[in-house]
Coordinates of C-alpha atoms and ligand atoms in Angstrom, one line a residue:
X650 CA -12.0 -106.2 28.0
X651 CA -14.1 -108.9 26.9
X652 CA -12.0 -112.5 26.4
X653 CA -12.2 -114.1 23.1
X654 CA -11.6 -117.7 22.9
X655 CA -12.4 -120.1 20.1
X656 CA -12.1 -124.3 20.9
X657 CA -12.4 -126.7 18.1
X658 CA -13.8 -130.2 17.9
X659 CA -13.7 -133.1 15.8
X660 CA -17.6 -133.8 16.0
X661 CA -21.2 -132.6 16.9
X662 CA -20.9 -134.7 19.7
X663 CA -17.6 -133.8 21.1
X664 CA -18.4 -130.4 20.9
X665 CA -21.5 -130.9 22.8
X666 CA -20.0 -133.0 25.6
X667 CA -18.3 -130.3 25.9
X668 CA -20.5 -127.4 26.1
X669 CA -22.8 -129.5 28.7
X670 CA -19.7 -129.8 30.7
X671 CA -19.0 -125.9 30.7
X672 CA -22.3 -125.4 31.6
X673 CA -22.5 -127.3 34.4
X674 CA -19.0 -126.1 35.6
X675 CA -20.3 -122.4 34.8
X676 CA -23.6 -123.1 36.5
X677 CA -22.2 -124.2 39.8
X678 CA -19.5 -121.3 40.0
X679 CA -22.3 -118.8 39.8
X680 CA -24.1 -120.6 42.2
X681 CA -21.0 -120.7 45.2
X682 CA -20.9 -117.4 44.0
X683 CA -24.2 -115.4 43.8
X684 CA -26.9 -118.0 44.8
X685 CA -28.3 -118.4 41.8
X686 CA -28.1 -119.3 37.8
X687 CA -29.5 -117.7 34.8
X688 CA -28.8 -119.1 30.9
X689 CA -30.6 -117.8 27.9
X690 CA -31.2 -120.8 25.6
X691 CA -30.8 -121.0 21.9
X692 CA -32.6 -121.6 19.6
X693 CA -32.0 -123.4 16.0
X694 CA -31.1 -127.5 15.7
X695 CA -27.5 -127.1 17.0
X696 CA -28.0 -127.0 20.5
X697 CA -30.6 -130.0 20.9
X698 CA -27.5 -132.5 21.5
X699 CA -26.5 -130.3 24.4
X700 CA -30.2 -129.8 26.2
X701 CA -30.3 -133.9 25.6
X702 CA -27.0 -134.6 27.6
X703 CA -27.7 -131.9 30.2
X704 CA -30.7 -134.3 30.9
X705 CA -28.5 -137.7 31.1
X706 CA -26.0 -138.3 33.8
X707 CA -23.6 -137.0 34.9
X708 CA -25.2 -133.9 33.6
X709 CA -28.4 -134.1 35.1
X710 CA -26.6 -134.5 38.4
X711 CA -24.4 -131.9 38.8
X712 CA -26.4 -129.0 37.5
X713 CA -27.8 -126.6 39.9
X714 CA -31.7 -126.8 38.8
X715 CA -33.3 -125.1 42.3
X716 CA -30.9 -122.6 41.2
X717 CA -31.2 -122.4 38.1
X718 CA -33.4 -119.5 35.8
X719 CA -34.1 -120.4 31.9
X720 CA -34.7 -117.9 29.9
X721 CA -35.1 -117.6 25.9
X722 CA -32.9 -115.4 23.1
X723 CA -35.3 -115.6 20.6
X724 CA -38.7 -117.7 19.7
X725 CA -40.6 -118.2 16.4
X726 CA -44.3 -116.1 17.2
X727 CA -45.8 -119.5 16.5
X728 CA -48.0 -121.4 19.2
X729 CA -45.6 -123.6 22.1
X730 CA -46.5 -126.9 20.0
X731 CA -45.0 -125.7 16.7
X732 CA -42.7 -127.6 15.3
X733 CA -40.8 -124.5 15.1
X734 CA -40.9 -122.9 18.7
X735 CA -37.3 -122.8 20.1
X736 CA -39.2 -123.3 23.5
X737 CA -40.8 -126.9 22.6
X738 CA -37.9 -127.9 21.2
X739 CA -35.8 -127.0 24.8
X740 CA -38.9 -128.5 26.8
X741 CA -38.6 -132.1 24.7
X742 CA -34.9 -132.5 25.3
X743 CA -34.5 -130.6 28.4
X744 CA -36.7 -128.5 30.4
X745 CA -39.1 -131.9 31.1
X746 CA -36.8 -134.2 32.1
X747 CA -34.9 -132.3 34.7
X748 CA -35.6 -131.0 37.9
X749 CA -35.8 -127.7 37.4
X750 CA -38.9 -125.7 39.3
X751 CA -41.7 -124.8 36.3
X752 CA -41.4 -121.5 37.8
X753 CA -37.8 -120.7 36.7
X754 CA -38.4 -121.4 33.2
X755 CA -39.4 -118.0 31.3
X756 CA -40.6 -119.0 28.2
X757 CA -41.6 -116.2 25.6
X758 CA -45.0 -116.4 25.2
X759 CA -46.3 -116.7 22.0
X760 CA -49.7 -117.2 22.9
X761 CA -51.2 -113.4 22.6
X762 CA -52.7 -110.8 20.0
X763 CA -49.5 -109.8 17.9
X764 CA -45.7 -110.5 17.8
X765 CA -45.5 -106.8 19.2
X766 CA -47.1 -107.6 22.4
X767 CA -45.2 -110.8 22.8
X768 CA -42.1 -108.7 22.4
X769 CA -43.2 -106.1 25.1
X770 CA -44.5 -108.8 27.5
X771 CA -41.0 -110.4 27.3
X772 CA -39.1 -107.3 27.7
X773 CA -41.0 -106.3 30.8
X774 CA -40.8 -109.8 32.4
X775 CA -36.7 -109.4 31.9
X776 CA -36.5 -106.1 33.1
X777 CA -38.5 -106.7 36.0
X778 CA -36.8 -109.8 36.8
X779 CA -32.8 -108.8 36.4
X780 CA -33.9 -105.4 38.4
X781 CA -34.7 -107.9 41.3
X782 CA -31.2 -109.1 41.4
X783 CA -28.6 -107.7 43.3
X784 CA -25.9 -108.3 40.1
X785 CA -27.7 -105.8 38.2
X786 CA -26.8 -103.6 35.8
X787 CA -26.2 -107.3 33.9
X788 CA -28.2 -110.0 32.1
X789 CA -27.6 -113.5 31.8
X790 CA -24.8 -114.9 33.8
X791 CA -24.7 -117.5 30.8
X792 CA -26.3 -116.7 26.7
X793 CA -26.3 -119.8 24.1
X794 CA -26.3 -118.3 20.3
X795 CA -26.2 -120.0 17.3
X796 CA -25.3 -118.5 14.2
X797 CA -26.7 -118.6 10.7
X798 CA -24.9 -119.0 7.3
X799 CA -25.9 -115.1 6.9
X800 CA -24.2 -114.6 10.3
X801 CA -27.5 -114.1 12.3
X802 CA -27.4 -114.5 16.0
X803 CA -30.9 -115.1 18.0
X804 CA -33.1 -113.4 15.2
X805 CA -31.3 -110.5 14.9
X806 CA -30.4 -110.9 10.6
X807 CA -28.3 -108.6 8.6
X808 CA -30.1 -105.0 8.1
X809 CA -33.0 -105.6 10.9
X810 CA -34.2 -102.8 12.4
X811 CA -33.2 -104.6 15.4
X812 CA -29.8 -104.4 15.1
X813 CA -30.4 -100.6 16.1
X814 CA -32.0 -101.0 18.7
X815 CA -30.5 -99.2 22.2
X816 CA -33.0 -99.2 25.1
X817 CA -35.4 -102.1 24.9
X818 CA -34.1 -105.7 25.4
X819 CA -36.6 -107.7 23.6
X820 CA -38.0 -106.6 20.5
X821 CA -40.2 -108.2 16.9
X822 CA -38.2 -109.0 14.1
X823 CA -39.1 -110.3 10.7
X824 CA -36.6 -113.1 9.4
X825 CA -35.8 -113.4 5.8
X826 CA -37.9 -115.5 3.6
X827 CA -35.4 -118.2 3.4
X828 CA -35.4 -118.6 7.5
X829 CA -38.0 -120.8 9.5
X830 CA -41.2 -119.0 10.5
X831 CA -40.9 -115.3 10.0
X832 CA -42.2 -113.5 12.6
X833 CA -39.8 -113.6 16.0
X834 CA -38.9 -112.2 19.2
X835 CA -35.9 -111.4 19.9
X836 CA -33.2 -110.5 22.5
X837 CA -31.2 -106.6 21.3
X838 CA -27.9 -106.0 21.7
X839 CA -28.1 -104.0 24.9
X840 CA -29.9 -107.7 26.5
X841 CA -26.9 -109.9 25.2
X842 CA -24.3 -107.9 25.3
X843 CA -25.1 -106.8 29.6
X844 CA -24.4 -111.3 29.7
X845 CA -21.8 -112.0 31.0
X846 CA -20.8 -115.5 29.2
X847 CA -22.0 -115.9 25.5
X848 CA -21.1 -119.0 24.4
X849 CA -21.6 -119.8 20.3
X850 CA -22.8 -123.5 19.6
X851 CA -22.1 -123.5 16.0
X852 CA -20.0 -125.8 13.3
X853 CA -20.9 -128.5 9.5
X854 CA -19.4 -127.3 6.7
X855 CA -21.8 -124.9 5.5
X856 CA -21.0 -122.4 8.1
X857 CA -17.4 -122.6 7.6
X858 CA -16.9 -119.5 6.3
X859 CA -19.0 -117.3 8.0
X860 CA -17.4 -118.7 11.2
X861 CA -14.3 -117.9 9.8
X862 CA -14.9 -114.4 8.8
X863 CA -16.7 -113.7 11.9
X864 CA -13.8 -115.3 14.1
X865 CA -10.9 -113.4 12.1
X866 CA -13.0 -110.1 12.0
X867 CA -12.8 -110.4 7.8
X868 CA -15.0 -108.2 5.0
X869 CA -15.7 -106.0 8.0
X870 CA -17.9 -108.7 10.2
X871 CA -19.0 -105.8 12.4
X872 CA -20.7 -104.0 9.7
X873 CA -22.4 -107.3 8.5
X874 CA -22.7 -110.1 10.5
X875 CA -25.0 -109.5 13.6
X876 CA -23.1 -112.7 15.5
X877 CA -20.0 -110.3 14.9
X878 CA -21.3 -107.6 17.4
X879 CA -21.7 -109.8 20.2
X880 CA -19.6 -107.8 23.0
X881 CA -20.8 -109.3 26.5
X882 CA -19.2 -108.2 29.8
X883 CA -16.7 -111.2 29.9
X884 CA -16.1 -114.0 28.0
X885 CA -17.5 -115.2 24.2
X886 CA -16.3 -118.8 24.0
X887 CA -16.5 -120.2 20.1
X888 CA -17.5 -124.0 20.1
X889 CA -16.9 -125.0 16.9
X890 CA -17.4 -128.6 15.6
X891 CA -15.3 -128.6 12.6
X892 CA -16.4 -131.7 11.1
X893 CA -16.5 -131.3 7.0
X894 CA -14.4 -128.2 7.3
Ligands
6PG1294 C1 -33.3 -119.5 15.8 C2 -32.0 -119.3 16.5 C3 -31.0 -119.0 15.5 C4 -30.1 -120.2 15.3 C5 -29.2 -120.1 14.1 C6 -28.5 -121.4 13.9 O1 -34.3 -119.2 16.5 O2 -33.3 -120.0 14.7 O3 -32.0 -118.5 17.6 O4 -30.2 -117.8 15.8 O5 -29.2 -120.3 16.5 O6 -30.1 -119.9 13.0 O7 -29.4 -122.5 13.8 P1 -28.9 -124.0 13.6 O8 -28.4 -124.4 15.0 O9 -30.2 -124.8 13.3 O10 -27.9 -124.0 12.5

């Protein structure tokens, strides 16, 4: 049974102290454990504070990067130097100023013929890599998600086709008009919820509610907020920064 837990802070920065210091803590457990690391990063503005501190000290120190395997939940199918692609915006706060090997970062690549492709290409490269590992049948050992106003998680929004989606673990989305760059990739269900760790980076004022209804299961979440089906292996920790609730 999956373990729930919600922890509220006073600001954007307390709340991402202390998601950097879960990480790290969560990072080097796995490590002691199995030998090695894997996070699927989020997307969005929220979690830019975090990837900025995990790339200070102490941070920088104590994280596991030999070890350590960086994958993606969901990318705008715009080109790496978009102001839009989750990837440049992990790779300016993050990914280049730590000592992480290039060659465990998995970026989805945006950089071929359709979003389709993209989609298939980053669905064979996780299948192939997580069938490699001795821990399968699972995913990530640790999945960032945001979660939109409309109660989107990675780019799966309310009534996608990809919401329905039970064998592949990548897949092409269209976001709503109203969302940043329309065409994505995106992780399914049956890719986050094999994770073992999700953890939600989420909070301001304007997502009060939807947190709320999410977090208390209200107007029947399940049925219409995607972030309410999240259902990993065993833990979803809430990180809430409750500033102008
Ligand atoms: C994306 C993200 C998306 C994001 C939420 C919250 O590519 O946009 O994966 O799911 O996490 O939209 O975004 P903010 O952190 O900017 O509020």
């Amino acid at each position: 049974m999956v373990q729930r837990q919600v922890r509220e802070y006073a600001s954007s920065i307390e709340m991402s102290i202390a998601v950097a210091e879960f990480i790290c803590e969560y990072a080097n457990k796995c490590v002691e454990k199995q030998g090695s690391f894997t996070i699927g990063l989020s997307g969005g503005t929220t979690p830019a504070r975090t990837y900025s501190l995990l790339a200070q000290e102490p941070y920088i120190t104590i994280m596991p990067w030999e070890k350590t395997h960086v994958f993606f939940g969901d990318e705008r199918f715009v080109p790496p130097d978009h102001p839009d692609n989750n990837f440049r915006m992990a790779n300016e706060h993050l990914l280049t100023k730590v000592p992480i090997p290039r060659h465990n970062i998995f970026p989805i690549d945006t950089q071929v013929s359709s979003v389709q492709e993209s989609a298939k290409r980053y669905d064979n490269l996780l299948k192939e890599f997580f069938d490699s590992c001795d821990s399968k049948p699972t995913s990530f050992d640790l999945i960032l998600l945001g979660v939109g106003t409309d109660g989107h998680t990675a780019s799966l929004f309310p009534s996608s086709p990809a919401l329905k989606e039970k064998e592949r673990w990548v897949v092409s989305a269209y976001a709503p008009e109203y969302a940043a760059s329309r065409q994505r990739i995106t992780l399914t269900f049956p890719a986050i919820n094999m994770s073992r760790c999700a953890l939600f980076l989420c909070g301001g004022k304007s997502k009060k509610n939807i947190i709320g209804a999410i977090i208390n299961d209200e107007f029947d979440a399940k049925l219409h907020y995607p972030a309410a089906c999240v259902d990993t292996l065993d833990e979803i920790i809430w990180f809430v920064d409750t500033e102008g609730f």
